[in-house]
Short mmCIF file of C-alpha atoms in Angstrom, two decimals:
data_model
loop_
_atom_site.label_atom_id
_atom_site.label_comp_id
_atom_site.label_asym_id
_atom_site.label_seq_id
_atom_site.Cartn_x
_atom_site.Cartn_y
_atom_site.Cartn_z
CA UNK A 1 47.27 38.66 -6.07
CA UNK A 2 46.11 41.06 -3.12
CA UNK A 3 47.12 38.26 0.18
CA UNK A 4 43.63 37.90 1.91
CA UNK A 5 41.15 35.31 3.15
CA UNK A 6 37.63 35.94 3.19
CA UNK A 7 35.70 32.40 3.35
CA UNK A 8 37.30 29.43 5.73
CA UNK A 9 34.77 26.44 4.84
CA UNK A 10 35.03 22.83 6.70
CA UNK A 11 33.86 20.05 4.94
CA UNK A 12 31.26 18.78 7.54
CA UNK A 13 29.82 15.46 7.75
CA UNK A 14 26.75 16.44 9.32
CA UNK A 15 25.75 20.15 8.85
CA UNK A 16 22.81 20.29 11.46
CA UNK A 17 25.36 18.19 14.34
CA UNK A 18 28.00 21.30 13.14
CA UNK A 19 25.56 24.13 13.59
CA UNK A 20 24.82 22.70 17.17
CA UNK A 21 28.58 22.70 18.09
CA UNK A 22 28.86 25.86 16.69
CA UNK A 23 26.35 27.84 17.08
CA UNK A 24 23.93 26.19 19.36
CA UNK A 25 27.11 25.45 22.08
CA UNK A 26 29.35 27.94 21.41
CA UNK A 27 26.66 30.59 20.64
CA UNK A 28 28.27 32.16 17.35
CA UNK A 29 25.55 33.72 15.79
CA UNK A 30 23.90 32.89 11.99
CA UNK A 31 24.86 35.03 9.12
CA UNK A 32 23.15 32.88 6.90
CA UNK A 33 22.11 29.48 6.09
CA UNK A 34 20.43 26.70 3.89
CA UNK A 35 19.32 24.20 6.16
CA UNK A 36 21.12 21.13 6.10
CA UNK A 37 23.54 22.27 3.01
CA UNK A 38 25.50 25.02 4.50
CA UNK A 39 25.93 27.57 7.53
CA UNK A 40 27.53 30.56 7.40
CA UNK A 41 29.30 32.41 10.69
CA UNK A 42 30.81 35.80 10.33
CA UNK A 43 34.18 35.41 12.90
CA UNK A 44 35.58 38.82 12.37
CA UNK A 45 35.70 41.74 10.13
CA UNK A 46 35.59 40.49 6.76
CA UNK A 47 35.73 36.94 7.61
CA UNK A 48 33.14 33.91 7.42
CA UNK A 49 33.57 30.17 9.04
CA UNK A 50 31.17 28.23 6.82
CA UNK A 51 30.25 24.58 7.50
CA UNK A 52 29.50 23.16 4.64
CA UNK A 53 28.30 19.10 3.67
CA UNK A 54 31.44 17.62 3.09
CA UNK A 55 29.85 15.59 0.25
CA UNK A 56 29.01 18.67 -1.73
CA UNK A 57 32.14 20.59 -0.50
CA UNK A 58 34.15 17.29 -2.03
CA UNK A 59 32.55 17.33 -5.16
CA UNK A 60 32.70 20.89 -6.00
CA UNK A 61 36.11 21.48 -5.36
CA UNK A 62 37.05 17.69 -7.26
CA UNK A 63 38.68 16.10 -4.24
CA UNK A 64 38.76 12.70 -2.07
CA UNK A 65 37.78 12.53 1.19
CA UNK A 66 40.10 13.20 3.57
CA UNK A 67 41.60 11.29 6.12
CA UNK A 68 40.25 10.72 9.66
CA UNK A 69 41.37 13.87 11.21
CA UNK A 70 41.32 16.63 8.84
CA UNK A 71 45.00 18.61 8.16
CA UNK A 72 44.06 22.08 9.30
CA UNK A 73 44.11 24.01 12.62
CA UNK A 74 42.02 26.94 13.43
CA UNK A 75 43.73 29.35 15.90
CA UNK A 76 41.65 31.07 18.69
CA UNK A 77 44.01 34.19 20.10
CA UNK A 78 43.14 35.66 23.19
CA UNK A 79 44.52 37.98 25.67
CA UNK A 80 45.61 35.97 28.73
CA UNK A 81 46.09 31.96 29.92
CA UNK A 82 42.96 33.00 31.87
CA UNK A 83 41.16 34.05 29.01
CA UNK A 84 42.27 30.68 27.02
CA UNK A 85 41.19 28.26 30.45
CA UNK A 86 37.80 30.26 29.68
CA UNK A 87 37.42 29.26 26.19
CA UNK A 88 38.28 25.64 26.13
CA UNK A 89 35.80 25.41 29.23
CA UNK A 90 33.25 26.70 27.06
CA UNK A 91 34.23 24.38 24.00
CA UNK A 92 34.16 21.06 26.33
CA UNK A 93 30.83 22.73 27.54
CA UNK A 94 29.03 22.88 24.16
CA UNK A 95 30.85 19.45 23.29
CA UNK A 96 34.07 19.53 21.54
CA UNK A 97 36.64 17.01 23.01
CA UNK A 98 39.61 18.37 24.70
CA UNK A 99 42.84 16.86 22.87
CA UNK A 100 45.78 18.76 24.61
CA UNK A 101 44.64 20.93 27.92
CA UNK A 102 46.48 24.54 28.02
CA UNK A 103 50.21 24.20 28.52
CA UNK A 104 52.99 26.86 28.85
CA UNK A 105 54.75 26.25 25.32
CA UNK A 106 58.22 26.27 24.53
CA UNK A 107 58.15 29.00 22.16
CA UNK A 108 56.52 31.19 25.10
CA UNK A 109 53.23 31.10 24.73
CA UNK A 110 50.14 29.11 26.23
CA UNK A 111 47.67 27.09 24.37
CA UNK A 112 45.70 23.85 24.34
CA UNK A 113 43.54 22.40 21.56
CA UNK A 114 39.71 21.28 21.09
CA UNK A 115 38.46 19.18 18.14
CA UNK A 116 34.84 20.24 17.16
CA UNK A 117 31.83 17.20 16.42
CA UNK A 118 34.24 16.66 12.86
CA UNK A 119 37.79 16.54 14.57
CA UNK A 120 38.55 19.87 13.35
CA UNK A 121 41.46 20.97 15.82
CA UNK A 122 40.87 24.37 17.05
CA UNK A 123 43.86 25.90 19.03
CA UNK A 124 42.97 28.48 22.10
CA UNK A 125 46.28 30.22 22.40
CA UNK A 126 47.65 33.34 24.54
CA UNK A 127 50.89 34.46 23.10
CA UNK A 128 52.41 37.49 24.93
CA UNK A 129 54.97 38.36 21.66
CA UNK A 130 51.45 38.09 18.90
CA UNK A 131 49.46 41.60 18.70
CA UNK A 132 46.94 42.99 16.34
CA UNK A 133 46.74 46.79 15.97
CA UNK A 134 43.15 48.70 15.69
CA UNK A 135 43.96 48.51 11.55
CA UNK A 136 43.80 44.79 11.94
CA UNK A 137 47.82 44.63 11.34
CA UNK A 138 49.82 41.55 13.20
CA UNK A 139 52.39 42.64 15.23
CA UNK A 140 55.07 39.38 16.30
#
């Protein structure tokens, strides 16, 4: 199997409330939606953020609900601590709740974290070792 990921989707509780974080507040533009079932948001070459009813999403896929905060972290990369100061001002702007403010880190780096309207933790991270090439490669 080819190592890829084409489709991140978060089980939403409330689809419109989602869109209106998303795209609304953070102005990420539409690739395409149904209404109230499912929004889809191309974030980079290749790559789509859908939000998706949780309800639907659960009983598709066969599983439980999860718990209150749900186990995954979305990472943000940017260029500079300036750049990541930027980007969780814009976050608390369109509404997400700041749950760690931008700190240097121990392994180097600087990053903070923002949990969307469904306490999906996004981290906003600078990390002066972590580079991607023009072919899209990762470079650590």
């Amino acid at each position: 199997m080819q190592p890829r990921v084409d489709f991140i989707s978060l089980g939403v509780r409330s689809v419109p409330a989602s869109r209106a974080f998303y795209v609304d507040g953070l102005g990420w533009p539409v690739h395409k939606e149904v209404p109230g079932d499912v929004v889809f948001i191309q974030v980079n070459h290749g790559l789509v953020l859908s939000l998706w009813d949780a309800g639907q999403m659960q009983a598709e896929a066969g599983v439980s609900a999860p718990g209150p905060v749900p186990s995954i972290t979305l990472s943000h990369n940017l260029g500079s601590t300036e750049e990541v100061d930027q980007v969780m001002a814009e976050a608390a702007a369109a509404g997400a709740a700041v749950v760690a403010e931008p700190v240097t880190q121990p392994w180097g780096g600087y990053s903070g974290y923002f949990a969307d309207p469904d306490g999906f933790r996004w981290e906003v991270a600078y990390n002066p070792t972590w580079a991607v090439d023009d072919a899209g490669t990762v470079t650590v």
